[in-house]
Each structure stands twice: as structure tokens, then as C-alpha cells.
Amino acid sequence: MTTPTHTGTKPLPLAALGALMLLGAAAVLPLVAGASVVDKATTLLVYLLLATSWNLLAGYAGLVSVGQQAFFGLGGYFALRLVDGGVDAWPALLLGAAGAALAAWLLSFYVLRLKDGEFAVATWVLAEAIRILVMLDPLVQGETGTSLIALNAVEPTLRRNLAYALALAALAGVSLLLWWLLRSPTGLAARALGDDDEAAVSLGVRAMRTRQLIYVVAALAAGLAGVIWLASAITFLPRTNFGVQWSVLMLFMVLVGGLRSIEGPYIGALLLFLLQETLGHLGAWYLAGLGALAVACALWLPDGLAGALRRWRGRPLISLGGHLPASTPVAVERRHTP
């Protein structure tokens, strides 16, 4: 098994300084930009949330899910249900994301016992089943959908800026959480499982518990993205909020940006956003171009643009470092299929 090894962390201070500068510039954006720019920036932040969470799940833990749209949609749905029950809109959005994470924890006891293709198919099937169940709720009104009426009462500029602020805070918080998690013993164990799960288990890694935590954290990030989308768009349409296109976009961003790298999802999300803004009007040709780009990266840049940048620089932009201890005092726990 190839375990992560310490490769030095000298690039981190410069990267951290750059991140702080970007965060500061992003924080003042609503003060200097118009409504359309703030809306587009919110969309970019949602993409960044989704890309970083899917990279954690598939890139580091080896859990290739095509059902993360379930938690994106559930975040918004739970928020709608809470508001309908009398909870204020903004707290309901945060609680909705937490509800998506709770749903992921419950589902993890089943889906994480499946491997590889079985896991991928099961996550997609569950996402579709959840979408159908949500559509049966009279509040959602089937395919017609509904809207978060409570936010319609908020002055549009204020609502737009609050949604943007929530997105920025969520991305900053999730990014810090993932950085800490991937350098923690649990993160090191997840990285080892992503390399070779059988060898990791033989070293004493608790596969089920480790993957459960990763799965729940990724669902929390997807749930946050879902409630931010709802706060920005107001409308909730099951076919949109639970659409498989979200998983397709996650796969594209991470594959093109660079799987199993810290900077890869950010590069991929920014590239997708720029392509949408410049070529989105081409319709089917735009989608075909995205597919061709993804295939080209898979063939000639298997480690994505971040990998190409790493080879050019001779070192990664951001190094996680760390290694899995040879003797981990935990019980061995093997996965099995039902």
C-alpha cells in the first residue's frame, strides 16, 4: 500500500496568505459589485463547496458517489419543512444542512457496506428514491415545486448579500474543516483506505467508522450548498435540486481540476464557472465540449490540471504531509457486501 508521506509544508504559508487575501477581497465584493456579479459569485461558491466535498469523498477516501445530489436537495427540502413548521428562514437553512448530514449518517450504515460499482449505483438509486419521496410531500407540489416564501419578504439586495455571505462563510469553514480532517489521524486513515483498503485494514484502520465520518462531512458540505442555492434562487424544484447533473458537475470539476489534491477542486470549479459564463449559450455544443474536455483530461492529464501544475513547479502547491502510523491501536473492521 502506498501511504501518504511527509513532503514538506513550506508552500503552505504562501498559500495561506493568498487564501486570506482572496477571502478579504471576496468579503467586500457585495460593497463594490452589482447584483448580477454577486449572484454569479454565489454560484461559484456553491460549485467550490460541491467540488471540495466530492474530492474528499472520492479522491481521498475512494468513495465514488454519484448520489451527492440527494444531500444537496435534502438540505433545501428540510429547510422548507422547518420554515413551514414555524422556524425562521435563516436558522432553518443551517438546520436543513445539518439534517442532510444526519440523513447521510443513517444511510451510511447501508451504502458503506457496498464496494466500488455497487456503492456508486446504490448512491444514485437512493438519490432518485429520495427525490420521488420528496415529490410526494404536498408542500413540494410534485414536479411543480415550491418556494421559500419567507425569504421573499426580505429586501432583494439584503437577501442576495446574506446568501453570498452564507456561501462564503460555508466555504471558508468547510475548507478549514477538510484541511484539519485530512491531516488528522482519521484523515490519514481515510487516505490510506483510498490507496488500498485491505492493506489499511490490516494495519488496524477502522474502515467503517472512518468512511462514515468522511461520508457525513461530504454530505454536510453538499447540504450547505443546497440551502445556499435555495436562499439564492428561492424556488425549490425537485428535478433541479435533486438532479443528477450536480454529481456530473462534481465529477467534472474534480477530474479536470485534479483528484486527490487540495487545489484541484478549486481549479476545476473556477474553470467550469468560466466555461459556463463564456460558452454556456452554445447549449448542446457546450455540454459536448465539457465531455470532450473531461475525456481529454482522463487520457492525457489523469491527475488533472493540479497535477500538471505540480510537475511544472516540481512540488505541490499545497502539501498535506503526514503518514499513517504503522501501529494504530484500533480494532480491525472489514467491509462486506450484504
mmCIF file of C-alpha atoms in Angstrom:
data_model
loop_
_atom_site.group_PDB
_atom_site.id
_atom_site.type_symbol
_atom_site.label_atom_id
_atom_site.label_comp_id
_atom_site.label_asym_id
_atom_site.label_seq_id
_atom_site.Cartn_x
_atom_site.Cartn_y
_atom_site.Cartn_z
ATOM 1 C CA MET A 1 0.000 0.000 0.000
ATOM 2 C CA THR A 2 1.223 3.466 -0.821
ATOM 3 C CA THR A 3 0.750 5.604 2.272
ATOM 4 C CA PRO A 4 0.956 9.405 2.314
ATOM 5 C CA THR A 5 4.401 10.575 3.271
ATOM 6 C CA HIS A 6 5.678 13.864 4.580
ATOM 7 C CA THR A 7 6.761 16.028 1.677
ATOM 8 C CA GLY A 8 7.327 19.300 3.461
ATOM 9 C CA THR A 9 4.957 22.143 4.179
ATOM 10 C CA LYS A 10 6.950 25.186 3.110
ATOM 11 C CA PRO A 11 4.436 26.165 0.399
ATOM 12 C CA LEU A 12 1.670 26.416 2.998
ATOM 13 C CA PRO A 13 2.390 29.897 4.441
ATOM 14 C CA LEU A 14 2.338 31.473 0.967
ATOM 15 C CA ALA A 15 -0.815 29.554 0.047
ATOM 16 C CA ALA A 16 -2.428 30.542 3.351
ATOM 17 C CA LEU A 17 -1.551 34.192 2.763
ATOM 18 C CA GLY A 18 -3.037 34.011 -0.716
ATOM 19 C CA ALA A 19 -6.193 32.391 0.662
ATOM 20 C CA LEU A 20 -6.580 35.136 3.269
ATOM 21 C CA MET A 21 -6.163 37.822 0.622
ATOM 22 C CA LEU A 22 -8.781 36.159 -1.585
ATOM 23 C CA LEU A 23 -11.122 35.816 1.381
ATOM 24 C CA GLY A 24 -10.725 39.501 2.217
ATOM 25 C CA ALA A 25 -11.376 40.544 -1.374
ATOM 26 C CA ALA A 26 -14.396 38.247 -1.569
ATOM 27 C CA ALA A 27 -15.813 39.657 1.664
ATOM 28 C CA VAL A 28 -16.058 43.175 0.243
ATOM 29 C CA LEU A 29 -17.419 42.101 -3.151
ATOM 30 C CA PRO A 30 -21.078 42.984 -2.367
ATOM 31 C CA LEU A 31 -19.970 46.517 -1.495
ATOM 32 C CA VAL A 32 -18.408 47.186 -4.890
ATOM 33 C CA ALA A 33 -20.231 44.877 -7.324
ATOM 34 C CA GLY A 34 -23.700 44.801 -8.799
ATOM 35 C CA ALA A 35 -26.462 42.292 -8.196
ATOM 36 C CA SER A 36 -25.615 40.026 -11.151
ATOM 37 C CA VAL A 37 -21.968 39.772 -10.090
ATOM 38 C CA VAL A 38 -22.940 38.813 -6.532
ATOM 39 C CA ASP A 39 -25.351 36.171 -7.853
ATOM 40 C CA LYS A 40 -22.667 34.699 -10.102
ATOM 41 C CA ALA A 41 -20.137 34.741 -7.269
ATOM 42 C CA THR A 42 -22.615 32.845 -5.094
ATOM 43 C CA THR A 43 -22.941 30.222 -7.828
ATOM 44 C CA LEU A 44 -19.155 29.874 -7.960
ATOM 45 C CA LEU A 45 -19.007 29.400 -4.187
ATOM 46 C CA VAL A 46 -21.648 26.658 -4.438
ATOM 47 C CA TYR A 47 -19.528 24.919 -7.085
ATOM 48 C CA LEU A 48 -16.470 25.191 -4.856
ATOM 49 C CA LEU A 49 -18.349 23.635 -1.941
ATOM 50 C CA LEU A 50 -19.513 20.728 -4.073
ATOM 51 C CA ALA A 51 -16.114 20.138 -5.666
ATOM 52 C CA THR A 52 -14.159 20.144 -2.409
ATOM 53 C CA SER A 53 -16.644 17.805 -0.739
ATOM 54 C CA TRP A 54 -16.637 15.314 -3.629
ATOM 55 C CA ASN A 55 -12.845 15.361 -3.728
ATOM 56 C CA LEU A 56 -12.805 14.434 -0.036
ATOM 57 C CA LEU A 57 -15.224 11.593 -0.678
ATOM 58 C CA ALA A 58 -13.919 10.138 -3.941
ATOM 59 C CA GLY A 59 -10.389 11.483 -4.127
ATOM 60 C CA TYR A 60 -9.137 10.797 -0.637
ATOM 61 C CA ALA A 61 -11.480 8.126 0.735
ATOM 62 C CA GLY A 62 -12.056 6.285 -2.544
ATOM 63 C CA LEU A 63 -15.870 6.535 -2.279
ATOM 64 C CA VAL A 64 -17.049 7.334 -5.808
ATOM 65 C CA SER A 65 -20.598 8.526 -5.194
ATOM 66 C CA VAL A 66 -22.985 9.629 -7.930
ATOM 67 C CA GLY A 67 -25.715 10.405 -5.440
ATOM 68 C CA GLN A 68 -24.490 13.512 -3.618
ATOM 69 C CA GLN A 69 -27.369 15.407 -5.189
ATOM 70 C CA ALA A 70 -29.545 13.670 -2.593
ATOM 71 C CA PHE A 71 -27.959 15.726 0.187
ATOM 72 C CA PHE A 72 -27.919 18.877 -1.934
ATOM 73 C CA GLY A 73 -31.673 18.521 -2.363
ATOM 74 C CA LEU A 74 -32.380 17.323 1.176
ATOM 75 C CA GLY A 75 -30.718 20.398 2.651
ATOM 76 C CA GLY A 76 -33.186 22.635 0.838
ATOM 77 C CA TYR A 77 -36.139 20.343 1.498
ATOM 78 C CA PHE A 78 -35.504 20.138 5.241
ATOM 79 C CA ALA A 79 -35.152 23.927 5.361
ATOM 80 C CA LEU A 80 -38.533 24.315 3.640
ATOM 81 C CA ARG A 81 -40.130 21.883 6.065
ATOM 82 C CA LEU A 82 -38.686 23.717 9.079
ATOM 83 C CA VAL A 83 -39.878 27.098 7.816
ATOM 84 C CA ASP A 84 -43.322 25.603 7.237
ATOM 85 C CA GLY A 85 -43.200 24.430 10.862
ATOM 86 C CA GLY A 86 -42.524 27.944 12.153
ATOM 87 C CA VAL A 87 -38.708 28.171 12.243
ATOM 88 C CA ASP A 88 -37.174 31.420 10.993
ATOM 89 C CA ALA A 89 -35.747 31.122 7.479
ATOM 90 C CA TRP A 90 -32.033 31.692 8.103
ATOM 91 C CA PRO A 91 -31.692 29.303 11.083
ATOM 92 C CA ALA A 92 -33.785 26.806 9.097
ATOM 93 C CA LEU A 93 -31.218 26.880 6.295
ATOM 94 C CA LEU A 94 -28.422 25.862 8.668
ATOM 95 C CA LEU A 95 -30.596 23.215 10.292
ATOM 96 C CA GLY A 96 -31.504 21.915 6.843
ATOM 97 C CA ALA A 97 -27.833 21.299 6.054
ATOM 98 C CA ALA A 98 -27.448 19.539 9.406
ATOM 99 C CA GLY A 99 -30.474 17.412 8.525
ATOM 100 C CA ALA A 100 -28.789 16.348 5.281
ATOM 101 C CA ALA A 101 -25.736 15.252 7.275
ATOM 102 C CA LEU A 102 -27.952 13.279 9.657
ATOM 103 C CA ALA A 103 -29.623 11.552 6.704
ATOM 104 C CA ALA A 104 -26.180 10.642 5.362
ATOM 105 C CA TRP A 105 -25.228 9.111 8.704
ATOM 106 C CA LEU A 106 -28.350 6.938 8.676
ATOM 107 C CA LEU A 107 -27.816 5.864 5.053
ATOM 108 C CA SER A 108 -24.122 5.161 5.630
ATOM 109 C CA PHE A 109 -24.889 2.005 7.599
ATOM 110 C CA TYR A 110 -26.162 0.505 4.345
ATOM 111 C CA VAL A 111 -24.291 2.106 1.446
ATOM 112 C CA LEU A 112 -20.833 1.865 3.012
ATOM 113 C CA ARG A 113 -21.133 -1.907 3.123
ATOM 114 C CA LEU A 114 -21.099 -1.886 -0.670
ATOM 115 C CA LYS A 115 -17.968 -1.681 -2.789
ATOM 116 C CA ASP A 116 -16.891 0.163 -5.912
ATOM 117 C CA GLY A 117 -19.569 -0.062 -8.628
ATOM 118 C CA GLU A 118 -22.185 -1.347 -6.203
ATOM 119 C CA PHE A 119 -21.624 1.688 -4.000
ATOM 120 C CA ALA A 120 -21.838 4.111 -6.936
ATOM 121 C CA VAL A 121 -25.074 2.588 -8.244
ATOM 122 C CA ALA A 122 -26.624 2.417 -4.768
ATOM 123 C CA THR A 123 -25.964 6.102 -4.101
ATOM 124 C CA TRP A 124 -27.616 7.078 -7.393
ATOM 125 C CA VAL A 125 -30.630 4.819 -6.782
ATOM 126 C CA LEU A 126 -31.064 6.200 -3.263
ATOM 127 C CA ALA A 127 -30.876 9.761 -4.576
ATOM 128 C CA GLU A 128 -33.642 9.019 -7.089
ATOM 129 C CA ALA A 129 -35.754 7.296 -4.432
ATOM 130 C CA ILE A 130 -35.379 10.278 -2.105
ATOM 131 C CA ARG A 131 -36.363 12.662 -4.906
ATOM 132 C CA ILE A 132 -39.538 10.672 -5.572
ATOM 133 C CA LEU A 133 -40.430 10.577 -1.878
ATOM 134 C CA VAL A 134 -39.915 14.333 -1.559
ATOM 135 C CA MET A 135 -42.179 14.921 -4.554
ATOM 136 C CA LEU A 136 -44.966 13.071 -2.720
ATOM 137 C CA ASP A 137 -44.959 15.729 0.012
ATOM 138 C CA PRO A 138 -47.929 18.088 -0.556
ATOM 139 C CA LEU A 139 -45.715 21.005 0.464
ATOM 140 C CA VAL A 140 -43.491 20.423 -2.576
ATOM 141 C CA GLN A 141 -46.412 20.037 -5.002
ATOM 142 C CA GLY A 142 -44.765 17.342 -7.095
ATOM 143 C CA GLU A 143 -42.977 18.482 -10.255
ATOM 144 C CA THR A 144 -44.389 21.982 -9.796
ATOM 145 C CA GLY A 145 -42.140 22.636 -6.833
ATOM 146 C CA THR A 146 -42.457 25.409 -4.305
ATOM 147 C CA SER A 147 -40.555 28.410 -2.990
ATOM 148 C CA LEU A 148 -39.140 29.669 0.273
ATOM 149 C CA ILE A 149 -41.811 32.331 0.685
ATOM 150 C CA ALA A 150 -40.317 33.635 3.943
ATOM 151 C CA LEU A 151 -37.279 34.936 2.052
ATOM 152 C CA ASN A 152 -39.462 36.737 -0.483
ATOM 153 C CA ALA A 153 -40.300 39.176 2.299
ATOM 154 C CA VAL A 154 -36.616 40.110 2.662
ATOM 155 C CA GLU A 155 -35.412 43.097 0.656
ATOM 156 C CA PRO A 156 -33.795 41.603 -2.517
ATOM 157 C CA THR A 157 -30.380 43.229 -2.132
ATOM 158 C CA LEU A 158 -30.152 42.237 1.527
ATOM 159 C CA ARG A 159 -31.233 38.671 0.756
ATOM 160 C CA ARG A 160 -28.718 38.413 -2.069
ATOM 161 C CA ASN A 161 -25.883 39.683 0.117
ATOM 162 C CA LEU A 162 -26.840 37.414 3.021
ATOM 163 C CA ALA A 163 -26.920 34.378 0.721
ATOM 164 C CA TYR A 164 -23.487 35.335 -0.587
ATOM 165 C CA ALA A 165 -22.146 35.844 2.946
ATOM 166 C CA LEU A 166 -23.513 32.444 3.980
ATOM 167 C CA ALA A 167 -21.854 30.831 0.948
ATOM 168 C CA LEU A 168 -18.515 32.495 1.663
ATOM 169 C CA ALA A 169 -18.605 31.552 5.348
ATOM 170 C CA ALA A 170 -19.616 27.978 4.482
ATOM 171 C CA LEU A 171 -16.773 27.567 2.000
ATOM 172 C CA ALA A 172 -14.217 29.009 4.424
ATOM 173 C CA GLY A 173 -15.478 26.786 7.238
ATOM 174 C CA VAL A 174 -15.621 23.626 5.115
ATOM 175 C CA SER A 175 -12.161 24.285 3.659
ATOM 176 C CA LEU A 176 -10.657 24.669 7.130
ATOM 177 C CA LEU A 177 -12.509 21.579 8.340
ATOM 178 C CA LEU A 178 -11.231 19.492 5.424
ATOM 179 C CA TRP A 179 -7.674 20.749 5.907
ATOM 180 C CA TRP A 180 -7.769 19.796 9.573
ATOM 181 C CA LEU A 181 -9.557 16.493 8.931
ATOM 182 C CA LEU A 182 -7.186 15.295 6.218
ATOM 183 C CA ARG A 183 -4.175 15.924 8.483
ATOM 184 C CA SER A 184 -5.809 14.231 11.485
ATOM 185 C CA PRO A 185 -5.454 10.502 12.262
ATOM 186 C CA THR A 186 -8.910 9.939 10.775
ATOM 187 C CA GLY A 187 -7.940 11.753 7.590
ATOM 188 C CA LEU A 188 -4.698 9.825 7.311
ATOM 189 C CA ALA A 189 -6.676 6.614 7.745
ATOM 190 C CA ALA A 190 -9.121 7.717 5.018
ATOM 191 C CA ARG A 191 -6.235 8.458 2.668
ATOM 192 C CA ALA A 192 -4.784 5.029 3.361
ATOM 193 C CA LEU A 193 -8.173 3.420 2.673
ATOM 194 C CA GLY A 194 -8.357 5.322 -0.598
ATOM 195 C CA ASP A 195 -4.979 3.871 -1.600
ATOM 196 C CA ASP A 196 -5.586 0.247 -0.575
ATOM 197 C CA ASP A 197 -8.422 -0.568 1.792
ATOM 198 C CA GLU A 198 -7.338 -4.155 2.501
ATOM 199 C CA ALA A 199 -3.814 -3.114 3.426
ATOM 200 C CA ALA A 200 -5.163 -0.241 5.550
ATOM 201 C CA VAL A 201 -7.480 -2.591 7.429
ATOM 202 C CA SER A 202 -4.567 -4.954 8.026
ATOM 203 C CA LEU A 203 -2.810 -2.075 9.790
ATOM 204 C CA GLY A 204 -5.787 -1.673 12.117
ATOM 205 C CA VAL A 205 -7.776 1.080 10.393
ATOM 206 C CA ARG A 206 -11.471 1.071 11.280
ATOM 207 C CA ALA A 207 -12.787 1.245 7.747
ATOM 208 C CA MET A 208 -16.480 1.636 8.538
ATOM 209 C CA ARG A 209 -16.116 4.380 11.139
ATOM 210 C CA THR A 210 -13.573 6.292 9.087
ATOM 211 C CA ARG A 211 -15.671 6.222 5.943
ATOM 212 C CA GLN A 212 -18.808 7.118 7.872
ATOM 213 C CA LEU A 213 -17.210 10.325 9.090
ATOM 214 C CA ILE A 214 -15.984 11.230 5.603
ATOM 215 C CA TYR A 215 -19.394 10.456 4.099
ATOM 216 C CA VAL A 216 -21.211 12.616 6.655
ATOM 217 C CA VAL A 217 -18.813 15.565 6.271
ATOM 218 C CA ALA A 218 -19.183 15.436 2.478
ATOM 219 C CA ALA A 219 -22.975 15.339 2.878
ATOM 220 C CA LEU A 220 -22.868 18.330 5.222
ATOM 221 C CA ALA A 221 -20.974 20.333 2.599
ATOM 222 C CA ALA A 222 -23.447 19.257 -0.102
ATOM 223 C CA GLY A 223 -26.333 20.179 2.207
ATOM 224 C CA LEU A 224 -24.831 23.620 2.776
ATOM 225 C CA ALA A 225 -24.514 24.074 -0.979
ATOM 226 C CA GLY A 226 -28.166 23.065 -1.331
ATOM 227 C CA VAL A 227 -29.509 25.545 1.207
ATOM 228 C CA ILE A 228 -27.374 28.328 -0.244
ATOM 229 C CA TRP A 229 -28.781 27.540 -3.676
ATOM 230 C CA LEU A 230 -32.284 27.704 -2.222
ATOM 231 C CA ALA A 231 -31.574 31.019 -0.485
ATOM 232 C CA SER A 232 -30.291 32.456 -3.746
ATOM 233 C CA ALA A 233 -32.894 31.023 -6.131
ATOM 234 C CA ILE A 234 -35.867 30.994 -3.675
ATOM 235 C CA THR A 235 -37.558 28.285 -5.759
ATOM 236 C CA PHE A 236 -37.321 24.559 -4.983
ATOM 237 C CA LEU A 237 -37.829 22.244 -7.968
ATOM 238 C CA PRO A 238 -37.255 18.523 -7.257
ATOM 239 C CA ARG A 239 -35.868 17.764 -10.717
ATOM 240 C CA THR A 240 -33.388 20.609 -10.347
ATOM 241 C CA ASN A 241 -32.437 20.341 -6.688
ATOM 242 C CA PHE A 242 -32.180 16.541 -6.808
ATOM 243 C CA GLY A 243 -30.898 16.398 -10.394
ATOM 244 C CA VAL A 244 -28.049 14.046 -11.271
ATOM 245 C CA GLN A 245 -26.408 16.969 -13.083
ATOM 246 C CA TRP A 246 -24.955 18.042 -9.730
ATOM 247 C CA SER A 247 -22.960 14.819 -9.468
ATOM 248 C CA VAL A 248 -21.881 15.187 -13.096
ATOM 249 C CA LEU A 249 -20.596 18.691 -12.367
ATOM 250 C CA MET A 250 -18.776 17.470 -9.254
ATOM 251 C CA LEU A 251 -17.095 14.710 -11.235
ATOM 252 C CA PHE A 252 -16.082 17.153 -13.973
ATOM 253 C CA MET A 253 -14.654 19.735 -11.583
ATOM 254 C CA VAL A 254 -12.603 17.230 -9.612
ATOM 255 C CA LEU A 255 -11.472 15.140 -12.586
ATOM 256 C CA VAL A 256 -10.328 18.144 -14.606
ATOM 257 C CA GLY A 257 -9.015 20.112 -11.639
ATOM 258 C CA GLY A 258 -7.141 17.229 -10.080
ATOM 259 C CA LEU A 259 -8.369 14.332 -7.997
ATOM 260 C CA ARG A 260 -6.783 13.840 -4.569
ATOM 261 C CA SER A 261 -5.235 17.289 -4.375
ATOM 262 C CA ILE A 262 -6.164 20.259 -2.217
ATOM 263 C CA GLU A 263 -6.052 22.828 -5.007
ATOM 264 C CA GLY A 264 -7.577 20.634 -7.737
ATOM 265 C CA PRO A 265 -11.275 21.174 -6.881
ATOM 266 C CA TYR A 266 -10.775 24.942 -6.732
ATOM 267 C CA ILE A 267 -9.128 24.944 -10.158
ATOM 268 C CA GLY A 268 -11.844 22.723 -11.610
ATOM 269 C CA ALA A 269 -14.699 24.767 -10.144
ATOM 270 C CA LEU A 270 -13.236 28.024 -11.430
ATOM 271 C CA LEU A 271 -12.712 26.508 -14.880
ATOM 272 C CA LEU A 272 -16.294 25.202 -15.011
ATOM 273 C CA PHE A 273 -17.641 28.589 -13.946
ATOM 274 C CA LEU A 274 -15.627 30.407 -16.623
ATOM 275 C CA LEU A 275 -16.710 27.932 -19.299
ATOM 276 C CA GLN A 276 -20.363 28.369 -18.313
ATOM 277 C CA GLU A 277 -20.088 32.138 -18.457
ATOM 278 C CA THR A 278 -18.353 32.212 -21.835
ATOM 279 C CA LEU A 279 -19.741 29.165 -23.665
ATOM 280 C CA GLY A 280 -22.964 28.299 -21.827
ATOM 281 C CA HIS A 281 -25.063 29.987 -24.520
ATOM 282 C CA LEU A 282 -23.972 27.305 -27.002
ATOM 283 C CA GLY A 283 -26.307 24.789 -25.391
ATOM 284 C CA ALA A 284 -25.659 21.214 -26.516
ATOM 285 C CA TRP A 285 -22.284 22.146 -28.007
ATOM 286 C CA TYR A 286 -21.216 23.494 -24.635
ATOM 287 C CA LEU A 287 -22.152 20.211 -22.935
ATOM 288 C CA ALA A 288 -20.334 18.248 -25.633
ATOM 289 C CA GLY A 289 -17.281 20.421 -25.056
ATOM 290 C CA LEU A 290 -17.344 19.702 -21.328
ATOM 291 C CA GLY A 291 -17.491 15.985 -22.060
ATOM 292 C CA ALA A 292 -14.619 16.185 -24.536
ATOM 293 C CA LEU A 293 -12.517 18.151 -22.053
ATOM 294 C CA ALA A 294 -13.188 15.602 -19.314
ATOM 295 C CA VAL A 295 -12.204 12.722 -21.622
ATOM 296 C CA ALA A 296 -9.056 14.552 -22.723
ATOM 297 C CA CYS A 297 -8.022 15.096 -19.102
ATOM 298 C CA ALA A 298 -8.700 11.446 -18.273
ATOM 299 C CA LEU A 299 -6.458 10.348 -21.162
ATOM 300 C CA TRP A 300 -3.617 12.846 -21.056
ATOM 301 C CA LEU A 301 -3.867 14.513 -17.644
ATOM 302 C CA PRO A 302 -5.062 11.754 -15.290
ATOM 303 C CA ASP A 303 -4.060 13.844 -12.285
ATOM 304 C CA GLY A 304 -5.774 16.938 -13.696
ATOM 305 C CA LEU A 305 -4.582 20.497 -14.051
ATOM 306 C CA ALA A 306 -3.297 20.474 -10.477
ATOM 307 C CA GLY A 307 -1.039 17.547 -11.394
ATOM 308 C CA ALA A 308 0.285 19.411 -14.428
ATOM 309 C CA LEU A 309 0.962 22.434 -12.238
ATOM 310 C CA ARG A 310 2.683 20.216 -9.682
ATOM 311 C CA ARG A 311 5.008 18.734 -12.318
ATOM 312 C CA TRP A 312 5.809 22.185 -13.693
ATOM 313 C CA ARG A 313 6.645 23.563 -10.230
ATOM 314 C CA GLY A 314 8.387 20.410 -9.084
ATOM 315 C CA ARG A 315 6.238 20.292 -5.945
ATOM 316 C CA PRO A 316 2.555 20.571 -4.970
ATOM 317 C CA LEU A 317 1.089 23.992 -4.349
ATOM 318 C CA ILE A 318 -0.219 22.729 -1.000
ATOM 319 C CA SER A 319 1.176 19.635 0.704
ATOM 320 C CA LEU A 320 -0.837 17.776 3.316
ATOM 321 C CA GLY A 321 2.142 15.816 4.587
ATOM 322 C CA GLY A 322 1.737 13.215 7.316
ATOM 323 C CA HIS A 323 1.798 9.449 7.323
ATOM 324 C CA LEU A 324 -0.255 6.611 8.721
ATOM 325 C CA PRO A 325 1.348 5.194 11.859
ATOM 326 C CA ALA A 326 2.481 1.590 11.454
ATOM 327 C CA SER A 327 0.762 0.536 14.668
ATOM 328 C CA THR A 328 -2.674 2.044 15.124
ATOM 329 C CA PRO A 329 -4.354 0.821 18.339
ATOM 330 C CA VAL A 330 -7.786 0.245 16.854
ATOM 331 C CA ALA A 331 -9.773 -2.854 16.122
ATOM 332 C CA VAL A 332 -9.752 -4.340 12.646
ATOM 333 C CA GLU A 333 -13.051 -3.877 10.857
ATOM 334 C CA ARG A 334 -13.651 -5.271 7.368
ATOM 335 C CA ARG A 335 -16.343 -4.222 4.944
ATOM 336 C CA HIS A 336 -18.550 -6.814 3.342
ATOM 337 C CA THR A 337 -21.407 -6.890 0.926
ATOM 338 C CA PRO A 338 -24.787 -7.905 2.290
#
